[in-house]
PDB file of C-alpha atoms in Angstrom:
ATOM      1  CA  MET Y   1      12.164  -7.745  23.587  1.00 52.00           C
ATOM      2  CA  THR Y   2      11.367  -7.669  19.868  1.00 53.00           C
ATOM      3  CA  SER Y   3      12.548 -10.032  17.149  1.00 50.00           C
ATOM      4  CA  PRO Y   4      15.241  -8.945  14.662  1.00 48.00           C
ATOM      5  CA  ALA Y   5      12.589  -8.754  11.915  1.00 57.00           C
ATOM      6  CA  SER Y   6      10.181  -6.550  13.900  1.00 67.00           C
ATOM      7  CA  PRO Y   7       9.712  -3.092  12.364  1.00 81.00           C
ATOM      8  CA  VAL Y   8      11.134   0.037  13.945  1.00 95.00           C
ATOM      9  CA  LEU Y   9       9.411   3.387  13.501  1.00 97.00           C
ATOM     10  CA  VAL Y  10      12.024   6.152  13.491  1.00 98.00           C
ATOM     11  CA  ILE Y  11      10.716   9.703  13.882  1.00 98.00           C
ATOM     12  CA  GLY Y  12      12.706  12.771  13.029  1.00 97.00           C
ATOM     13  CA  GLU Y  13      14.477  15.052  10.645  1.00 96.00           C
ATOM     14  CA  CYS Y  14      16.308  14.488   7.413  1.00 96.00           C
ATOM     15  CA  VAL Y  15      19.128  16.950   6.770  1.00 93.00           C
ATOM     16  CA  ALA Y  16      21.335  17.538   3.741  1.00 92.00           C
ATOM     17  CA  ASP Y  17      24.821  17.712   5.284  1.00 84.00           C
ATOM     18  CA  ILE Y  18      26.992  20.125   3.290  1.00 84.00           C
ATOM     19  CA  VAL Y  19      30.441  18.984   4.384  1.00 78.00           C
ATOM     20  CA  ARG Y  20      33.142  21.650   4.252  1.00 77.00           C
ATOM     21  CA  SER Y  21      36.810  20.929   4.962  1.00 72.00           C
ATOM     22  CA  GLY Y  22      39.585  23.413   4.220  1.00 69.00           C
ATOM     23  CA  ALA Y  23      39.978  24.248   0.546  1.00 72.00           C
ATOM     24  CA  ALA Y  24      38.298  21.036  -0.663  1.00 75.00           C
ATOM     25  CA  PRO Y  25      35.032  21.361  -2.626  1.00 80.00           C
ATOM     26  CA  ASP Y  26      31.826  21.096  -0.599  1.00 80.00           C
ATOM     27  CA  ARG Y  27      30.335  17.602  -0.464  1.00 81.00           C
ATOM     28  CA  VAL Y  28      26.608  16.956   0.130  1.00 86.00           C
ATOM     29  CA  HIS Y  29      25.730  13.857   2.140  1.00 86.00           C
ATOM     30  CA  PRO Y  30      22.282  12.627   3.215  1.00 92.00           C
ATOM     31  CA  GLY Y  31      22.029  13.150   6.970  1.00 90.00           C
ATOM     32  CA  GLY Y  32      19.929  13.959   9.982  1.00 92.00           C
ATOM     33  CA  SER Y  33      20.385  11.877  13.126  1.00 94.00           C
ATOM     34  CA  PRO Y  34      17.045   9.976  13.005  1.00 96.00           C
ATOM     35  CA  ALA Y  35      17.397   9.424   9.249  1.00 96.00           C
ATOM     36  CA  ASN Y  36      20.892   8.037   9.829  1.00 96.00           C
ATOM     37  CA  VAL Y  37      19.568   5.621  12.466  1.00 97.00           C
ATOM     38  CA  ALA Y  38      16.819   4.386  10.119  1.00 97.00           C
ATOM     39  CA  TYR Y  39      19.405   3.896   7.356  1.00 97.00           C
ATOM     40  CA  GLY Y  40      21.771   2.117   9.743  1.00 97.00           C
ATOM     41  CA  LEU Y  41      19.035  -0.265  10.918  1.00 97.00           C
ATOM     42  CA  ALA Y  42      18.066  -1.098   7.345  1.00 97.00           C
ATOM     43  CA  ARG Y  43      21.708  -1.722   6.412  1.00 96.00           C
ATOM     44  CA  LEU Y  44      21.841  -4.261   9.246  1.00 96.00           C
ATOM     45  CA  GLY Y  45      18.710  -6.011   7.973  1.00 95.00           C
ATOM     46  CA  ARG Y  46      16.136  -4.564  10.360  1.00 95.00           C
ATOM     47  CA  PRO Y  47      12.931  -3.200   8.745  1.00 93.00           C
ATOM     48  CA  ALA Y  48      12.657   0.541   9.422  1.00 96.00           C
ATOM     49  CA  THR Y  49      10.104   3.201   8.586  1.00 97.00           C
ATOM     50  CA  LEU Y  50      11.130   6.862   8.804  1.00 97.00           C
ATOM     51  CA  LEU Y  51       8.445   9.428   9.640  1.00 97.00           C
ATOM     52  CA  THR Y  52       9.942  12.734   8.538  1.00 97.00           C
ATOM     53  CA  GLU Y  53       9.700  15.884   6.395  1.00 97.00           C
ATOM     54  CA  LEU Y  54      11.233  16.463   2.952  1.00 97.00           C
ATOM     55  CA  GLY Y  55      11.110  19.248   0.408  1.00 96.00           C
ATOM     56  CA  PRO Y  56      10.385  18.799  -3.339  1.00 96.00           C
ATOM     57  CA  ASP Y  57      13.973  19.733  -4.179  1.00 95.00           C
ATOM     58  CA  ALA Y  58      17.241  18.101  -5.222  1.00 93.00           C
ATOM     59  CA  ASN Y  59      18.318  17.520  -1.610  1.00 94.00           C
ATOM     60  CA  GLY Y  60      15.001  15.884  -0.799  1.00 96.00           C
ATOM     61  CA  ARG Y  61      15.279  13.566  -3.793  1.00 96.00           C
ATOM     62  CA  LEU Y  62      18.877  12.725  -2.870  1.00 95.00           C
ATOM     63  CA  ILE Y  63      17.913  11.817   0.698  1.00 96.00           C
ATOM     64  CA  ARG Y  64      14.856   9.764  -0.323  1.00 97.00           C
ATOM     65  CA  ARG Y  65      16.890   7.746  -2.864  1.00 96.00           C
ATOM     66  CA  HIS Y  66      19.605   7.180  -0.267  1.00 96.00           C
ATOM     67  CA  LEU Y  67      17.176   5.901   2.362  1.00 97.00           C
ATOM     68  CA  GLU Y  68      15.158   3.744  -0.005  1.00 97.00           C
ATOM     69  CA  SER Y  69      18.344   2.200  -1.450  1.00 96.00           C
ATOM     70  CA  ALA Y  70      18.851   0.505   1.931  1.00 96.00           C
ATOM     71  CA  GLY Y  71      15.204  -0.525   2.233  1.00 96.00           C
ATOM     72  CA  VAL Y  72      13.942   2.249   4.538  1.00 97.00           C
ATOM     73  CA  ARG Y  73      10.256   3.012   4.055  1.00 97.00           C
ATOM     74  CA  VAL Y  74       9.976   6.796   3.926  1.00 97.00           C
ATOM     75  CA  ARG Y  75       6.782   8.529   5.091  1.00 97.00           C
ATOM     76  CA  ALA Y  76       7.477  12.216   4.522  1.00 97.00           C
ATOM     77  CA  ALA Y  77       5.265  15.249   5.008  1.00 95.00           C
ATOM     78  CA  GLU Y  78       6.113  17.761   2.298  1.00 95.00           C
ATOM     79  CA  VAL Y  79       7.684  21.059   3.330  1.00 96.00           C
ATOM     80  CA  ASP Y  80       8.881  23.959   1.172  1.00 95.00           C
ATOM     81  CA  ARG Y  81      12.570  22.964   1.351  1.00 94.00           C
ATOM     82  CA  THR Y  82      14.630  20.127   2.712  1.00 95.00           C
ATOM     83  CA  PRO Y  83      16.542  21.065   5.885  1.00 94.00           C
ATOM     84  CA  SER Y  84      20.287  21.482   5.527  1.00 92.00           C
ATOM     85  CA  ALA Y  85      23.371  21.879   7.685  1.00 86.00           C
ATOM     86  CA  VAL Y  86      26.827  23.170   6.847  1.00 86.00           C
ATOM     87  CA  VAL Y  87      29.244  20.712   8.477  1.00 78.00           C
ATOM     88  CA  GLU Y  88      32.712  22.177   9.034  1.00 80.00           C
ATOM     89  CA  LEU Y  89      35.444  19.650   9.818  1.00 70.00           C
ATOM     90  CA  ASP Y  90      38.550  20.438  11.844  1.00 69.00           C
ATOM     91  CA  GLY Y  91      41.951  18.819  11.370  1.00 67.00           C
ATOM     92  CA  GLN Y  92      40.894  15.733  13.359  1.00 63.00           C
ATOM     93  CA  GLY Y  93      37.654  15.236  11.392  1.00 60.00           C
ATOM     94  CA  ARG Y  94      35.427  16.549  14.205  1.00 69.00           C
ATOM     95  CA  ALA Y  95      32.256  18.219  12.971  1.00 70.00           C
ATOM     96  CA  ARG Y  96      30.706  21.609  13.780  1.00 75.00           C
ATOM     97  CA  TYR Y  97      27.198  22.270  12.420  1.00 78.00           C
ATOM     98  CA  THR Y  98      25.328  25.377  11.235  1.00 84.00           C
ATOM     99  CA  PHE Y  99      21.664  24.552  10.617  1.00 86.00           C
ATOM    100  CA  ASP Y 100      18.921  25.773   8.296  1.00 90.00           C
ATOM    101  CA  ILE Y 101      16.026  23.727   9.620  1.00 91.00           C
ATOM    102  CA  ARG Y 102      12.419  23.866  10.724  1.00 92.00           C
ATOM    103  CA  TRP Y 103      10.348  21.005  12.138  1.00 95.00           C
ATOM    104  CA  THR Y 104       6.574  21.214  11.659  1.00 96.00           C
ATOM    105  CA  LEU Y 105       5.431  17.562  11.574  1.00 96.00           C
ATOM    106  CA  PRO Y 106       1.608  17.449  11.790  1.00 95.00           C
ATOM    107  CA  PRO Y 107      -0.238  15.061  14.138  1.00 94.00           C
ATOM    108  CA  THR Y 108      -0.042  11.556  12.712  1.00 92.00           C
ATOM    109  CA  GLU Y 109      -0.269   7.833  13.439  1.00 91.00           C
ATOM    110  CA  PRO Y 110       1.913   4.935  12.247  1.00 91.00           C
ATOM    111  CA  ALA Y 111       0.669   3.093   9.179  1.00 86.00           C
ATOM    112  CA  GLU Y 112       1.275  -0.171  11.083  1.00 89.00           C
ATOM    113  CA  ALA Y 113       1.841  -1.065  14.706  1.00 91.00           C
ATOM    114  CA  PRO Y 114       5.543  -0.573  15.520  1.00 93.00           C
ATOM    115  CA  ALA Y 115       7.458  -2.975  17.738  1.00 93.00           C
ATOM    116  CA  ALA Y 116       9.841  -0.148  18.603  1.00 97.00           C
ATOM    117  CA  ILE Y 117      10.015   3.622  18.195  1.00 98.00           C
ATOM    118  CA  HIS Y 118      13.233   5.619  18.007  1.00 98.00           C
ATOM    119  CA  LEU Y 119      13.393   9.402  18.169  1.00 97.00           C
ATOM    120  CA  GLY Y 120      15.691  12.219  19.097  1.00 93.00           C
ATOM    121  CA  SER Y 121      17.728  15.183  18.008  1.00 91.00           C
ATOM    122  CA  ILE Y 122      16.047  18.262  16.558  1.00 92.00           C
ATOM    123  CA  ALA Y 123      12.646  16.617  16.100  1.00 95.00           C
ATOM    124  CA  ALA Y 124      12.287  15.979  19.836  1.00 95.00           C
ATOM    125  CA  VAL Y 125      12.769  19.587  20.928  1.00 93.00           C
ATOM    126  CA  THR Y 126      11.767  21.862  18.026  1.00 93.00           C
ATOM    127  CA  GLU Y 127       8.166  23.065  17.976  1.00 93.00           C
ATOM    128  CA  PRO Y 128       5.590  22.788  16.591  1.00 96.00           C
ATOM    129  CA  GLY Y 129       6.582  19.348  15.314  1.00 96.00           C
ATOM    130  CA  ALA Y 130       7.934  18.145  18.674  1.00 96.00           C
ATOM    131  CA  ALA Y 131       4.404  18.244  20.106  1.00 97.00           C
ATOM    132  CA  SER Y 132       3.239  15.801  17.424  1.00 97.00           C
ATOM    133  CA  VAL Y 133       6.161  13.493  18.155  1.00 97.00           C
ATOM    134  CA  ARG Y 134       5.472  13.634  21.895  1.00 97.00           C
ATOM    135  CA  ALA Y 135       1.774  12.848  21.459  1.00 97.00           C
ATOM    136  CA  LEU Y 136       2.517   9.852  19.233  1.00 97.00           C
ATOM    137  CA  VAL Y 137       5.121   8.427  21.609  1.00 97.00           C
ATOM    138  CA  GLU Y 138       2.870   8.883  24.632  1.00 96.00           C
ATOM    139  CA  ARG Y 139       0.087   6.952  22.851  1.00 96.00           C
ATOM    140  CA  TRP Y 140       2.430   4.034  22.077  1.00 96.00           C
ATOM    141  CA  ARG Y 141       4.407   3.945  25.301  1.00 96.00           C
ATOM    142  CA  GLY Y 142       3.979   0.527  26.911  1.00 94.00           C
ATOM    143  CA  ARG Y 143       3.114  -1.102  23.583  1.00 95.00           C
ATOM    144  CA  ALA Y 144       6.389  -0.350  21.755  1.00 96.00           C
ATOM    145  CA  GLN Y 145       9.969  -0.111  23.010  1.00 96.00           C
ATOM    146  CA  ILE Y 146      10.996   3.569  23.042  1.00 98.00           C
ATOM    147  CA  SER Y 147      14.578   4.682  22.415  1.00 98.00           C
ATOM    148  CA  TYR Y 148      15.895   8.237  22.520  1.00 98.00           C
ATOM    149  CA  ASP Y 149      19.101  10.064  21.604  1.00 98.00           C
ATOM    150  CA  PRO Y 150      19.147  13.784  22.526  1.00 96.00           C
ATOM    151  CA  ASN Y 151      21.963  14.453  20.002  1.00 93.00           C
ATOM    152  CA  VAL Y 152      22.327  17.956  21.418  1.00 93.00           C
ATOM    153  CA  ARG Y 153      22.702  20.841  18.969  1.00 88.00           C
ATOM    154  CA  PRO Y 154      23.427  23.833  21.231  1.00 87.00           C
ATOM    155  CA  ALA Y 155      22.538  26.414  18.563  1.00 82.00           C
ATOM    156  CA  LEU Y 156      19.010  24.996  18.420  1.00 84.00           C
ATOM    157  CA  MET Y 157      18.434  24.116  22.079  1.00 86.00           C
ATOM    158  CA  GLY Y 158      17.659  27.583  23.457  1.00 85.00           C
ATOM    159  CA  ASP Y 159      17.886  28.161  27.210  1.00 90.00           C
ATOM    160  CA  ARG Y 160      19.967  25.435  28.873  1.00 92.00           C
ATOM    161  CA  ALA Y 161      17.655  24.914  31.862  1.00 94.00           C
ATOM    162  CA  GLU Y 162      14.637  24.542  29.597  1.00 94.00           C
ATOM    163  CA  ALA Y 163      16.596  22.203  27.312  1.00 94.00           C
ATOM    164  CA  VAL Y 164      17.471  19.997  30.289  1.00 96.00           C
ATOM    165  CA  ARG Y 165      13.806  19.885  31.278  1.00 96.00           C
ATOM    166  CA  ARG Y 166      12.765  18.802  27.766  1.00 95.00           C
ATOM    167  CA  VAL Y 167      15.524  16.206  27.505  1.00 97.00           C
ATOM    168  CA  GLU Y 168      14.718  14.719  30.908  1.00 97.00           C
ATOM    169  CA  ARG Y 169      11.060  14.490  29.960  1.00 97.00           C
ATOM    170  CA  TRP Y 170      12.061  12.341  26.987  1.00 98.00           C
ATOM    171  CA  VAL Y 171      14.414  10.286  29.139  1.00 98.00           C
ATOM    172  CA  ALA Y 172      11.521   9.491  31.473  1.00 98.00           C
ATOM    173  CA  LEU Y 173       9.372   8.313  28.526  1.00 97.00           C
ATOM    174  CA  SER Y 174      12.058   6.007  27.120  1.00 98.00           C
ATOM    175  CA  ASP Y 175      13.183   2.427  27.646  1.00 98.00           C
ATOM    176  CA  LEU Y 176      16.665   3.015  26.187  1.00 98.00           C
ATOM    177  CA  VAL Y 177      18.597   6.291  26.119  1.00 98.00           C
ATOM    178  CA  LYS Y 178      21.893   6.917  24.359  1.00 98.00           C
ATOM    179  CA  ALA Y 179      23.940  10.117  24.654  1.00 97.00           C
ATOM    180  CA  GLY Y 180      27.433  11.310  23.844  1.00 96.00           C
ATOM    181  CA  ASP Y 181      29.817  12.791  26.383  1.00 96.00           C
ATOM    182  CA  GLU Y 182      29.647  16.122  24.515  1.00 94.00           C
ATOM    183  CA  ASP Y 183      25.845  16.100  24.871  1.00 96.00           C
ATOM    184  CA  LEU Y 184      26.149  15.581  28.606  1.00 97.00           C
ATOM    185  CA  ALA Y 185      28.871  18.226  28.969  1.00 96.00           C
ATOM    186  CA  TRP Y 186      26.548  20.839  27.468  1.00 96.00           C
ATOM    187  CA  LEU Y 187      23.468  19.742  29.428  1.00 97.00           C
ATOM    188  CA  TYR Y 188      25.269  19.255  32.774  1.00 97.00           C
ATOM    189  CA  PRO Y 189      28.555  21.207  32.803  1.00 96.00           C
ATOM    190  CA  GLY Y 190      31.162  19.739  35.115  1.00 96.00           C
ATOM    191  CA  GLU Y 191      29.274  16.516  35.912  1.00 97.00           C
ATOM    192  CA  ARG Y 192      30.785  13.112  35.215  1.00 97.00           C
ATOM    193  CA  PRO Y 193      28.938  11.076  32.548  1.00 97.00           C
ATOM    194  CA  GLU Y 194      28.601   8.128  34.946  1.00 97.00           C
ATOM    195  CA  VAL Y 195      26.779  10.332  37.461  1.00 97.00           C
ATOM    196  CA  VAL Y 196      24.378  11.634  34.824  1.00 98.00           C
ATOM    197  CA  ALA Y 197      23.711   8.096  33.578  1.00 98.00           C
ATOM    198  CA  GLU Y 198      22.719   6.956  37.062  1.00 97.00           C
ATOM    199  CA  ARG Y 199      20.443   9.965  37.505  1.00 97.00           C
ATOM    200  CA  TRP Y 200      18.774   9.287  34.167  1.00 98.00           C
ATOM    201  CA  LEU Y 201      18.189   5.649  35.137  1.00 98.00           C
ATOM    202  CA  ALA Y 202      16.317   6.897  38.182  1.00 98.00           C
ATOM    203  CA  LEU Y 203      13.914   8.735  35.862  1.00 98.00           C
ATOM    204  CA  GLY Y 204      12.658   5.490  34.341  1.00 97.00           C
ATOM    205  CA  PRO Y 205      14.595   3.987  31.405  1.00 98.00           C
ATOM    206  CA  ALA Y 206      15.870   0.417  31.654  1.00 98.00           C
ATOM    207  CA  THR Y 207      19.180   1.192  29.909  1.00 98.00           C
ATOM    208  CA  VAL Y 208      21.419   4.227  29.433  1.00 98.00           C
ATOM    209  CA  ALA Y 209      24.417   4.094  27.091  1.00 98.00           C
ATOM    210  CA  VAL Y 210      27.039   6.851  26.807  1.00 98.00           C
ATOM    211  CA  THR Y 211      29.661   7.254  24.089  1.00 96.00           C
ATOM    212  CA  LEU Y 212      33.021   8.714  25.087  1.00 94.00           C
ATOM    213  CA  GLY Y 213      34.729   9.336  21.748  1.00 88.00           C
ATOM    214  CA  ALA Y 214      38.237   7.912  21.758  1.00 85.00           C
ATOM    215  CA  GLU Y 215      37.615   6.457  25.223  1.00 91.00           C
ATOM    216  CA  GLY Y 216      34.944   4.046  23.960  1.00 93.00           C
ATOM    217  CA  ALA Y 217      31.538   3.745  25.629  1.00 97.00           C
ATOM    218  CA  PHE Y 218      29.738   2.400  28.655  1.00 97.00           C
ATOM    219  CA  ALA Y 219      26.203   1.268  29.468  1.00 98.00           C
ATOM    220  CA  ARG Y 220      24.255   0.916  32.682  1.00 98.00           C
ATOM    221  CA  THR Y 221      20.896  -0.678  33.458  1.00 98.00           C
ATOM    222  CA  ALA Y 222      18.310   0.013  36.118  1.00 97.00           C
ATOM    223  CA  ASP Y 223      18.818  -3.452  37.619  1.00 96.00           C
ATOM    224  CA  GLY Y 224      22.561  -2.991  38.090  1.00 95.00           C
ATOM    225  CA  GLY Y 225      23.955  -4.184  34.774  1.00 96.00           C
ATOM    226  CA  ARG Y 226      27.247  -2.608  33.703  1.00 96.00           C
ATOM    227  CA  ALA Y 227      29.312  -2.868  30.540  1.00 97.00           C
ATOM    228  CA  GLU Y 228      32.213  -0.990  28.970  1.00 96.00           C
ATOM    229  CA  ALA Y 229      33.807  -1.175  25.540  1.00 95.00           C
ATOM    230  CA  ALA Y 230      37.074   0.316  24.355  1.00 93.00           C
ATOM    231  CA  ALA Y 231      37.137   2.383  21.196  1.00 88.00           C
ATOM    232  CA  ARG Y 232      38.483   0.650  18.098  1.00 85.00           C
ATOM    233  CA  PRO Y 233      41.506   2.519  16.650  1.00 83.00           C
ATOM    234  CA  VAL Y 234      40.808   3.496  13.036  1.00 84.00           C
ATOM    235  CA  PRO Y 235      41.997   6.215  10.668  1.00 79.00           C
ATOM    236  CA  VAL Y 236      39.459   9.036  10.989  1.00 78.00           C
ATOM    237  CA  ALA Y 237      37.821  10.348   7.830  1.00 72.00           C
ATOM    238  CA  ASP Y 238      35.252  12.304   9.861  1.00 74.00           C
ATOM    239  CA  THR Y 239      32.926  11.746  12.813  1.00 75.00           C
ATOM    240  CA  VAL Y 240      29.683  12.499  10.943  1.00 76.00           C
ATOM    241  CA  GLY Y 241      27.003   9.928  11.820  1.00 84.00           C
ATOM    242  CA  ALA Y 242      29.177   7.861  14.170  1.00 91.00           C
ATOM    243  CA  GLY Y 243      26.784   8.192  17.100  1.00 94.00           C
ATOM    244  CA  ASP Y 244      23.841   7.254  14.875  1.00 95.00           C
ATOM    245  CA  SER Y 245      25.632   4.107  13.682  1.00 96.00           C
ATOM    246  CA  PHE Y 246      26.272   3.290  17.348  1.00 97.00           C
ATOM    247  CA  MET Y 247      22.560   3.680  18.073  1.00 97.00           C
ATOM    248  CA  ALA Y 248      21.416   1.561  15.135  1.00 97.00           C
ATOM    249  CA  ALA Y 249      23.783  -1.287  15.953  1.00 97.00           C
ATOM    250  CA  PHE Y 250      22.870  -1.224  19.657  1.00 98.00           C
ATOM    251  CA  LEU Y 251      19.148  -1.367  18.818  1.00 97.00           C
ATOM    252  CA  HIS Y 252      19.639  -4.164  16.308  1.00 96.00           C
ATOM    253  CA  ALA Y 253      21.706  -6.302  18.692  1.00 96.00           C
ATOM    254  CA  ARG Y 254      19.278  -5.753  21.537  1.00 95.00           C
ATOM    255  CA  ALA Y 255      16.313  -6.775  19.369  1.00 93.00           C
ATOM    256  CA  ALA Y 256      18.160 -10.000  18.566  1.00 92.00           C
ATOM    257  CA  GLY Y 257      18.398 -10.779  22.303  1.00 93.00           C
ATOM    258  CA  ALA Y 258      22.056  -9.896  22.843  1.00 96.00           C
ATOM    259  CA  GLY Y 259      23.302  -9.053  26.323  1.00 96.00           C
ATOM    260  CA  LEU Y 260      24.373  -5.585  27.355  1.00 97.00           C
ATOM    261  CA  ALA Y 261      28.100  -6.106  26.731  1.00 96.00           C
ATOM    262  CA  THR Y 262      27.483  -7.576  23.269  1.00 96.00           C
ATOM    263  CA  CYS Y 263      25.134  -4.733  22.318  1.00 97.00           C
ATOM    264  CA  LEU Y 264      27.810  -2.263  23.362  1.00 96.00           C
ATOM    265  CA  THR Y 265      30.621  -3.888  21.404  1.00 95.00           C
ATOM    266  CA  HIS Y 266      28.420  -4.134  18.282  1.00 96.00           C
ATOM    267  CA  ALA Y 267      27.660  -0.432  18.652  1.00 97.00           C
ATOM    268  CA  VAL Y 268      31.268   0.684  19.185  1.00 95.00           C
ATOM    269  CA  THR Y 269      32.404  -1.385  16.212  1.00 95.00           C
ATOM    270  CA  ALA Y 270      29.720   0.065  13.920  1.00 95.00           C
ATOM    271  CA  ALA Y 271      30.716   3.584  14.986  1.00 94.00           C
ATOM    272  CA  ALA Y 272      34.381   2.887  14.223  1.00 92.00           C
ATOM    273  CA  LEU Y 273      33.550   1.627  10.733  1.00 93.00           C
ATOM    274  CA  THR Y 274      31.560   4.818  10.115  1.00 91.00           C
ATOM    275  CA  VAL Y 275      34.336   7.116  11.382  1.00 88.00           C
ATOM    276  CA  ALA Y 276      36.772   5.496   8.968  1.00 85.00           C
ATOM    277  CA  ARG Y 277      34.872   6.702   5.876  1.00 84.00           C
ATOM    278  CA  PRO Y 278      33.343  10.033   4.862  1.00 78.00           C
ATOM    279  CA  GLY Y 279      29.808  11.004   5.807  1.00 72.00           C
ATOM    280  CA  ALA Y 280      27.104   9.092   7.664  1.00 77.00           C
ATOM    281  CA  ASN Y 281      27.917   5.756   6.036  1.00 86.00           C
ATOM    282  CA  PRO Y 282      27.088   2.949   8.494  1.00 93.00           C
ATOM    283  CA  PRO Y 283      28.167  -0.650   7.948  1.00 94.00           C
ATOM    284  CA  SER Y 284      26.180  -3.414   6.336  1.00 94.00           C
ATOM    285  CA  ALA Y 285      25.447  -6.566   8.311  1.00 96.00           C
ATOM    286  CA  ALA Y 286      28.296  -8.347   6.520  1.00 96.00           C
ATOM    287  CA  GLU Y 287      30.784  -5.538   7.221  1.00 95.00           C
ATOM    288  CA  LEU Y 288      29.860  -5.435  10.888  1.00 96.00           C
ATOM    289  CA  ALA Y 289      30.084  -9.216  11.230  1.00 95.00           C
ATOM    290  CA  ALA Y 290      33.546  -9.232   9.653  1.00 95.00           C
ATOM    291  CA  ALA Y 291      34.790  -6.447  11.928  1.00 93.00           C
ATOM    292  CA  LEU Y 292      33.385  -8.144  15.025  1.00 93.00           C
ATOM    293  CA  THR Y 293      35.174 -11.359  14.130  1.00 90.00           C
ATOM    294  CA  ALA Y 294      38.463  -9.481  14.000  1.00 82.00           C
ATOM    295  CA  GLY Y 295      37.846  -7.157  16.938  1.00 61.00           C
ATOM    296  CA  PRO Y 296      38.364  -7.166  20.726  1.00 56.00           C
ATOM    297  CA  GLN Y 297      35.726  -8.200  23.248  1.00 46.00           C
ATOM    298  CA  PRO Y 298      34.171  -5.662  25.664  1.00 46.00           C
ATOM    299  CA  ARG Y 299      35.170  -5.238  29.271  1.00 45.00           C
ATOM    300  CA  SER Y 300      32.092  -5.946  31.379  1.00 41.00           C
ATOM    301  CA  GLU Y 301      30.905  -6.380  34.926  1.00 38.00           C
ATOM    302  CA  ALA Y 302      27.561  -7.962  35.795  1.00 33.00           C
ATOM    303  CA  SER Y 303      26.298  -7.338  32.284  1.00 30.00           C
ATOM    304  CA  VAL Y 304      22.675  -8.126  31.587  1.00 30.00           C
ATOM    305  CA  ASP Y 305      22.028 -11.091  29.271  1.00 28.00           C
TER     306      ASP Y 305
END
């Protein structure tokens, strides 16, 4: 376990999300799943460094200012243009992505020893940069807590069987894995999320958490811990960044020594606050604390403290 002040190294892509909804003008939001997690951690008061790539363009400057405004330390290799994604929203605020992205992170080392490393999404599966990420994580495994979110983007995953192999390799390297039910449905068509979670636990992580959209979330641990949390009903602006807010809040609560059920309810609450406003806009520590005071407690069974 790490202390709440211990630094987290987050590795992965920044993306300029070009949000498109009906006849409304396009809106550009800073995004990218790992970048969102780093921002969410910083908003909650946890020091975070983001190892990423940015272009020398307006989108790159926008994203850097956004991250640094929350206190994220940005270590960015320069690329010719900042990655982008057109995010099309349906009538319920659900997002569909079309990407313009490459990931070429060179071999690197952290500037300081991290207490925890978080990675996932495009940066974990897109070569040649994924090889650099893998080598760094393998060097620090056992010395830093590793967390992973596959954040599946089918258009970028290639062959499904190969994608499953890559994802499961990351699962086996991690201490904590979080996935959404849509991720699991693409990776393992027809399988229940609870079954996949148990299989992933057998690969090595201590904890697996799964988000279920409007049905809330559940978490399981290798030593038999179980927790569930209902979704919080909120008006939906859009779902952009909700899973990343979940991840950041879960990591922050766990670092503070919270039990499994408490980590889960912090995470579900942070996701709900994000869904209720446009873009990947996670809550501050004060906003999350206020919502938790007003919110329901999780349903749990043999949760790990």
